[in-house]
Amino acid sequence: MMKILNLGLGLMMAASLFSCNNGSDKNKNSGNGALSSNAAEQVYVAPGEHDDYYAFISGGYSGNLLVYGLPSGRMFKEIPVFSQFPTSGYGYSEETKPMLNTSHGFIPWGDAHHPDISQTDGVIDGRWVFINENNTPRIARIDLETFETVEVIEVPNSAGNHSSSFVTENTEYVVAGTRFSVPIPQQDISIKEYKGKFKGTLSFIKVDEDSGNMEIKFQLMMPGFNYDLSHPGRGQSHGWFFFTTYNTEEANSLLEVNASQNDKDFIAAVNWKKIEEYVNNGGGEMMPAEYAHNLYDHNTHTATSTMKKEVLMVNPTEVPGAVYFMPTPKSPHGVDVSPDGQYIIGNGKLSANLTVHSFPKMLEAIKNEKFDGEAYGIPILDFEEILAGVVEQAGLGPLHSEFDDKGNAYTTFFISSEVVKWKLDTWEVVDRKPTYYSPGHLTIPGGNSRDPDGKYMFVMNKITKDRYLPVGPELEHSAQLYDISGDKMELISDFPTHGEPHYAAAIKADKVAPKSKKFYKLAENTHPYAAKNEGETKVVRDGNIVHVYMTTIRSHFSPDNIEGIKVGDKVYFHITNLEQDFDVPHGFAMIGQNNSELLIMPGQTKTSVWEPTKVGVWPFYCTDFCSALHQEMQGYIRVSPKDSDIELDWSLGDDAEE
Amino acid sequence: MMKILNLGLGLMMAASLFSCNNGSDKNKNSGNGALSSNAAEQVYVAPGEHDDYYAFISGGYSGNLLVYGLPSGRMFKEIPVFSQFPTSGYGYSEETKPMLNTSHGFIPWGDAHHPDISQTDGVIDGRWVFINENNTPRIARIDLETFETVEVIEVPNSAGNHSSSFVTENTEYVVAGTRFSVPIPQQDISIKEYKGKFKGTLSFIKVDEDSGNMEIKFQLMMPGFNYDLSHPGRGQSHGWFFFTTYNTEEANSLLEVNASQNDKDFIAAVNWKKIEEYVNNGGGEMMPAEYAHNLYDHNTHTATSTMKKEVLMVNPTEVPGAVYFMPTPKSPHGVDVSPDGQYIIGNGKLSANLTVHSFPKMLEAIKNEKFDGEAYGIPILDFEEILAGVVEQAGLGPLHSEFDDKGNAYTTFFISSEVVKWKLDTWEVVDRKPTYYSPGHLTIPGGNSRDPDGKYMFVMNKITKDRYLPVGPELEHSAQLYDISGDKMELISDFPTHGEPHYAAAIKADKVAPKSKKFYKLAENTHPYAAKNEGETKVVRDGNIVHVYMTTIRSHFSPDNIEGIKVGDKVYFHITNLEQDFDVPHGFAMIGQNNSELLIMPGQTKTSVWEPTKVGVWPFYCTDFCSALHQEMQGYIRVSPKDSDIELDWSLGDDAEE
């Protein structure tokens, strides 16, 4: 056990020393060293003014996607994606429950990691944001007209979907990759048989260019390594995709030691265009694989879930020239591709140096068969032959790199807790700034594209400690915003992030704001239980099932008095918000409602089920303060005993029957 | 129906015109009129510095409580209270599910309204925050050492617990009040029998001065009005509590019209000290009433839920001198008490004037029996006899008032969308500023106390429209922060709020920050399934129930390989985080886990249930990026068929058995 303790304690001591230097209350101003002199003005967005950029920051274990403004660092919205969200009833309402369906059944939560914005010609276009779920492998698509999750696709033959959800330069594909290799197909074998028997898959998911709808085109059956992160080729390297691996040792236990043995692991270079051609010509084999595909429709305001049954599997050794391994020190985490597509940066998290691979040299090495052996039939390229350069002694624990518009790269170093700016081509470090504390990802708007911005960069720090007023043992994580327009990075603010931020995708506001939808048109509402005016409201019994067709408008429900409901009934409240104006939602809540409230946008219909268990008269009310008479927006439902013979009756107002 | 349409359209047109003036994109800078010239510097909190105040802002239909800093407007934390919270597993983990138990069963969400900080001698003391749930009536208590919800008590004989959760000046009581009157006890009668047969209750909940634990001391059976808001007397009026009513018309349908008929409704003045004496001498009657009382323990890290069976009900007409009605124009919403306890302000939401009642005059009127009739046996005080003054033509739709340390009051006007500053004693308006848009509550730190602060005031606006970059049909609400230290209010910033903010309670940072707990001591952990070191980890089968005693420490689980689990088993993962350092949580997630992940703080044990349905080898991992080797923090569980004879086996590392 000595070895284990050594490594474990060593890392713990490093973290602990570090926190003593920078994390104590006595050094409250430790973040000010790099502070811009007019930082306050730089981040201030005056009332009535708007931010310049949207930042879409993942919520990690919240399962959601957060929308922030830059430079203010203000959070405008939490978009529920993979998790139930009591605020709007997402994942509780009948219409949205199917969004959380999987081959493992209904899963009420997810671990959201890496948002990526759709691209056209290698430039982010602001149509959709994709984001991956790490735990029960899935990818979601968020529509940037409505800022709602409109699609979730499960990824079969995968476990821990981490190297996702990055897109190719025309959004031809969004990728996924298994972080934890598993038996494929799943089977009852011992964990001790891991080496050789467990496999990883990399999935290429086709995105329809008009609708954005996803469909798994093929999966690649890969060796049983851990696949960590990925990025697409672009420009000269368009057509390729790069995935980091670790645990090439194929250990199945105590990976902090056993998967840290090899000096180099790999970046897998995948020529997806070649494989696409192969499968378009009938290559690959269909294999049984159960996975859910969930779609949300903005006219019916309803999600549907379909269970798929098979997937096309490709053995990479049967497609010559399709997959190569690039040796990369050491347990690389991020892999990042320069804006021109020439450089592939491997961020070896147990390394002090950054290894930069050359795409042209890689092509040359492939052509000349400069190989250094193979792994499970996949050629390993010779390290020296493909090396573009090394950023020497850049820091400890590099995780991720992004790029600006002036030929610079920016890399986060987790262990030495800093962000380092260095020059592409010369590999020279030109600036470094401490971060507070232990940065994970960093983001520059357009960072994963041909056309990165050069104004702001922010790092998402994993350890918060004393950055904000203390709030007990559990803290939010924290981001730091830098002005990168000058020679040196200037820290301008700290802002807390919600959930655990992994990657963020950011975009100029004018690419998204003009097409943001303000409300849903009632005329386009095709929900089967919509009541499009008060005349269509009604209550219908079918055995013990009762459907209430209800409307809301400032400031009443119709109907607002309902009698004849009985204990044991299952009551479906279908609420249509008749408002046709921006920012006039209504809510609906019933006492004892054991799913959730509903928040209904103008023109929308949403449904909540209530199964009354107690005789009495129970109120319902609007949960969103909608007008001066909001408090008056209420109604009552009379619940009679199961065997009562009271007939259904409903009304609005004293004179509703006139 | 004419009447209905008139009023409805009138209010809608007012809202609509208003939004045309102020809400359109063309007037983006409309918020700048009142802007302080050095606003950027005023709200900027530099990296490494801390905010001056905590603001606890309710999340409304999110069910949660949000912690913000002032003046920065940054959100530091979302504390789950009444709703499931996938981020930490609150309401999903075995330990926290009991917190959401009610007499209606498990309720996964709530509508959180009015936080209030505990007080000693009329000054907020920073020990606890109370907050009410409006839908399924409850009050929660949040401990400000851990920032966790530690108690939830249900309020029986109530529906829509809105006039809550304000405390008396030594936190003797926290109150609740029914917003919607109902049959008490509940029974199967027609809604049409509302008038006279439906009742409201006001609940006085005793708070233990050491533990903070709540217990319903008594309920008052009141007429069937709607009880909207409340505030305690203080100083000279300590011992009294004031509750607004509306719908004194006792309408049961279309309240926007039918509950807006009376020129005056009431503020109920309740002498709780007199009633306390009455019940301490055996007064009142126990009545059957089922309600849940849920407590969370920081040593077992576990909540327990107890179902109570009865409550002490008091008929106010049997306690002479205990309850009076103060006539107040018109459908009053907020009722606010001046810092010295002399004035009771009724915010008549359909009025243009503010009515201020005098507490000394009220006592005098009671003594001299200056009554203007009675309602259900409760004396109505003569309006003129108790009037202190009127703030004339202050604005349209007053909702709430708070106070500063210089004898000024600040009132929000929803319809005219402004905040108005006026002088106590002279009732003179001294400043007014537009708000963007339609303010609900406003907050000054210490606002509900003898000792309000005089530096900042913020309003929580209900309509957001164009204040931030657009994010589709559904928007966050928005707050605006004013510097109130000078003669005129100066707007200094807009910040988005999460969920729907109702009231907020704010406090100077130094009253809370020093006692914030950093982590839980492992030695104090008495969770029955805790493993306090790796030697105590084990897997125990009892029929198809399997208990996994697991530990986490940077960066491995123990055990991390488990075999012998079978389809049909119910596996309890009890995860103890062995870390004893600030801000080192670990997470735990299993593929296909159909409850939630767990986020486990240092020293804590949490439990998640997994019911595997598929044969195979399934990974688990840490969901919180905890160290440089976080990605290596994983393990595997082998699931065999139901009838397999594979025995339980577990291990850590290759050499775990050495």
PDB file of C-alpha atoms in Angstrom, chain B residues 82 111 113-114 116 130-140 152-168 172-181 184 199-207 214-223 225-232 241-245 268 270 272 275 291-292 311-313 335:
ATOM      1  CA  PHE B  82     -39.046  22.715  -0.209  1.00  0.00           C
ATOM      2  CA  ASP B 111     -43.518  27.773  -3.430  1.00  0.00           C
ATOM      3  CA  HIS B 113     -42.086  33.189  -0.233  1.00  0.00           C
ATOM      4  CA  HIS B 114     -40.872  35.271   2.684  1.00  0.00           C
ATOM      5  CA  ASP B 116     -37.109  36.311   7.797  1.00  0.00           C
ATOM      6  CA  PHE B 130     -37.264  31.098   8.369  1.00  0.00           C
ATOM      7  CA  ILE B 131     -39.162  30.800   5.105  1.00  0.00           C
ATOM      8  CA  ASN B 132     -42.737  29.822   4.306  1.00  0.00           C
ATOM      9  CA  GLU B 133     -44.142  27.480   1.691  1.00  0.00           C
ATOM     10  CA  ASN B 134     -47.309  28.848   0.207  1.00  0.00           C
ATOM     11  CA  ASN B 135     -48.831  25.862  -1.550  1.00  0.00           C
ATOM     12  CA  THR B 136     -48.768  22.939   0.861  1.00  0.00           C
ATOM     13  CA  PRO B 137     -48.492  25.139   3.945  1.00  0.00           C
ATOM     14  CA  ARG B 138     -45.156  24.799   5.682  1.00  0.00           C
ATOM     15  CA  ILE B 139     -42.424  26.781   7.392  1.00  0.00           C
ATOM     16  CA  ALA B 140     -38.755  25.874   7.144  1.00  0.00           C
ATOM     17  CA  VAL B 152     -39.751  21.922   8.113  1.00  0.00           C
ATOM     18  CA  ILE B 153     -43.091  22.089   9.913  1.00  0.00           C
ATOM     19  CA  GLU B 154     -46.408  21.733   8.122  1.00  0.00           C
ATOM     20  CA  VAL B 155     -49.262  24.081   9.027  1.00  0.00           C
ATOM     21  CA  PRO B 156     -52.604  22.267   9.252  1.00  0.00           C
ATOM     22  CA  ASN B 157     -56.028  23.911   8.809  1.00  0.00           C
ATOM     23  CA  SER B 158     -54.476  26.232   6.296  1.00  0.00           C
ATOM     24  CA  ALA B 159     -54.383  26.672   2.520  1.00  0.00           C
ATOM     25  CA  GLY B 160     -51.925  28.984   0.845  1.00  0.00           C
ATOM     26  CA  ASN B 161     -49.575  29.912   3.664  1.00  0.00           C
ATOM     27  CA  HIS B 162     -48.780  33.429   2.488  1.00  0.00           C
ATOM     28  CA  SER B 163     -48.782  35.730   5.554  1.00  0.00           C
ATOM     29  CA  SER B 164     -45.653  34.041   6.820  1.00  0.00           C
ATOM     30  CA  SER B 165     -42.874  33.470   8.045  1.00  0.00           C
ATOM     31  CA  PHE B 166     -42.266  36.620  10.099  1.00  0.00           C
ATOM     32  CA  VAL B 167     -40.898  36.466  13.621  1.00  0.00           C
ATOM     33  CA  THR B 168     -41.518  38.385  16.839  1.00  0.00           C
ATOM     34  CA  GLU B 172     -40.679  33.848  20.450  1.00  0.00           C
ATOM     35  CA  TYR B 173     -42.939  32.994  17.540  1.00  0.00           C
ATOM     36  CA  VAL B 174     -42.904  32.617  13.806  1.00  0.00           C
ATOM     37  CA  VAL B 175     -46.353  33.032  12.290  1.00  0.00           C
ATOM     38  CA  ALA B 176     -48.340  31.503   9.457  1.00  0.00           C
ATOM     39  CA  GLY B 177     -51.754  32.398   8.067  1.00  0.00           C
ATOM     40  CA  THR B 178     -54.114  30.876   5.562  1.00  0.00           C
ATOM     41  CA  ARG B 179     -54.340  32.781   2.303  1.00  0.00           C
ATOM     42  CA  PHE B 180     -57.307  30.768   1.041  1.00  0.00           C
ATOM     43  CA  SER B 181     -60.041  30.101   3.531  1.00  0.00           C
ATOM     44  CA  ILE B 184     -62.107  23.747   8.901  1.00  0.00           C
ATOM     45  CA  LYS B 199     -62.644  29.809   7.705  1.00  0.00           C
ATOM     46  CA  GLY B 200     -59.089  31.081   7.924  1.00  0.00           C
ATOM     47  CA  THR B 201     -56.552  30.291  10.599  1.00  0.00           C
ATOM     48  CA  LEU B 202     -53.593  32.252  11.907  1.00  0.00           C
ATOM     49  CA  SER B 203     -50.920  30.054  13.445  1.00  0.00           C
ATOM     50  CA  PHE B 204     -48.440  30.983  16.155  1.00  0.00           C
ATOM     51  CA  ILE B 205     -45.475  28.657  16.099  1.00  0.00           C
ATOM     52  CA  LYS B 206     -43.210  28.679  19.141  1.00  0.00           C
ATOM     53  CA  VAL B 207     -39.474  28.714  18.454  1.00  0.00           C
ATOM     54  CA  MET B 214     -40.599  24.890  16.056  1.00  0.00           C
ATOM     55  CA  GLU B 215     -43.851  23.707  17.625  1.00  0.00           C
ATOM     56  CA  ILE B 216     -47.350  24.985  16.893  1.00  0.00           C
ATOM     57  CA  LYS B 217     -48.480  26.683  20.091  1.00  0.00           C
ATOM     58  CA  PHE B 218     -51.989  27.619  18.921  1.00  0.00           C
ATOM     59  CA  GLN B 219     -54.108  28.493  15.916  1.00  0.00           C
ATOM     60  CA  LEU B 220     -56.733  31.231  15.787  1.00  0.00           C
ATOM     61  CA  MET B 221     -59.960  30.409  13.967  1.00  0.00           C
ATOM     62  CA  MET B 222     -60.721  33.504  11.930  1.00  0.00           C
ATOM     63  CA  PRO B 223     -63.464  34.587   9.493  1.00  0.00           C
ATOM     64  CA  PHE B 225     -61.250  36.089   4.459  1.00  0.00           C
ATOM     65  CA  ASN B 226     -57.972  35.828   2.571  1.00  0.00           C
ATOM     66  CA  TYR B 227     -55.008  36.534   4.871  1.00  0.00           C
ATOM     67  CA  ASP B 228     -52.220  38.008   2.796  1.00  0.00           C
ATOM     68  CA  LEU B 229     -49.213  39.309   4.704  1.00  0.00           C
ATOM     69  CA  SER B 230     -48.187  40.068   8.242  1.00  0.00           C
ATOM     70  CA  HIS B 231     -45.629  41.787  10.415  1.00  0.00           C
ATOM     71  CA  PRO B 232     -44.925  41.761  14.124  1.00  0.00           C
ATOM     72  CA  PHE B 241     -49.030  40.869  15.330  1.00  0.00           C
ATOM     73  CA  PHE B 242     -50.708  42.439  12.298  1.00  0.00           C
ATOM     74  CA  PHE B 243     -52.185  40.525   9.346  1.00  0.00           C
ATOM     75  CA  THR B 244     -53.709  42.005   6.189  1.00  0.00           C
ATOM     76  CA  THR B 245     -56.927  40.588   4.788  1.00  0.00           C
ATOM     77  CA  ALA B 268     -56.232  42.032  11.868  1.00  0.00           C
ATOM     78  CA  VAL B 270     -53.666  40.108  17.203  1.00  0.00           C
ATOM     79  CA  TRP B 272     -50.612  37.182  20.909  1.00  0.00           C
ATOM     80  CA  ILE B 275     -53.745  34.609  23.779  1.00  0.00           C
ATOM     81  CA  TYR B 291     -49.311  17.573   9.935  1.00  0.00           C
ATOM     82  CA  ALA B 292     -45.689  16.632   9.386  1.00  0.00           C
ATOM     83  CA  VAL B 311     -53.473  21.195  17.282  1.00  0.00           C
ATOM     84  CA  LEU B 312     -54.729  23.711  19.841  1.00  0.00           C
ATOM     85  CA  MET B 313     -57.449  25.902  18.312  1.00  0.00           C
ATOM     86  CA  VAL B 335     -48.605  45.411   6.269  1.00  0.00           C
TER      87      VAL B 335
END
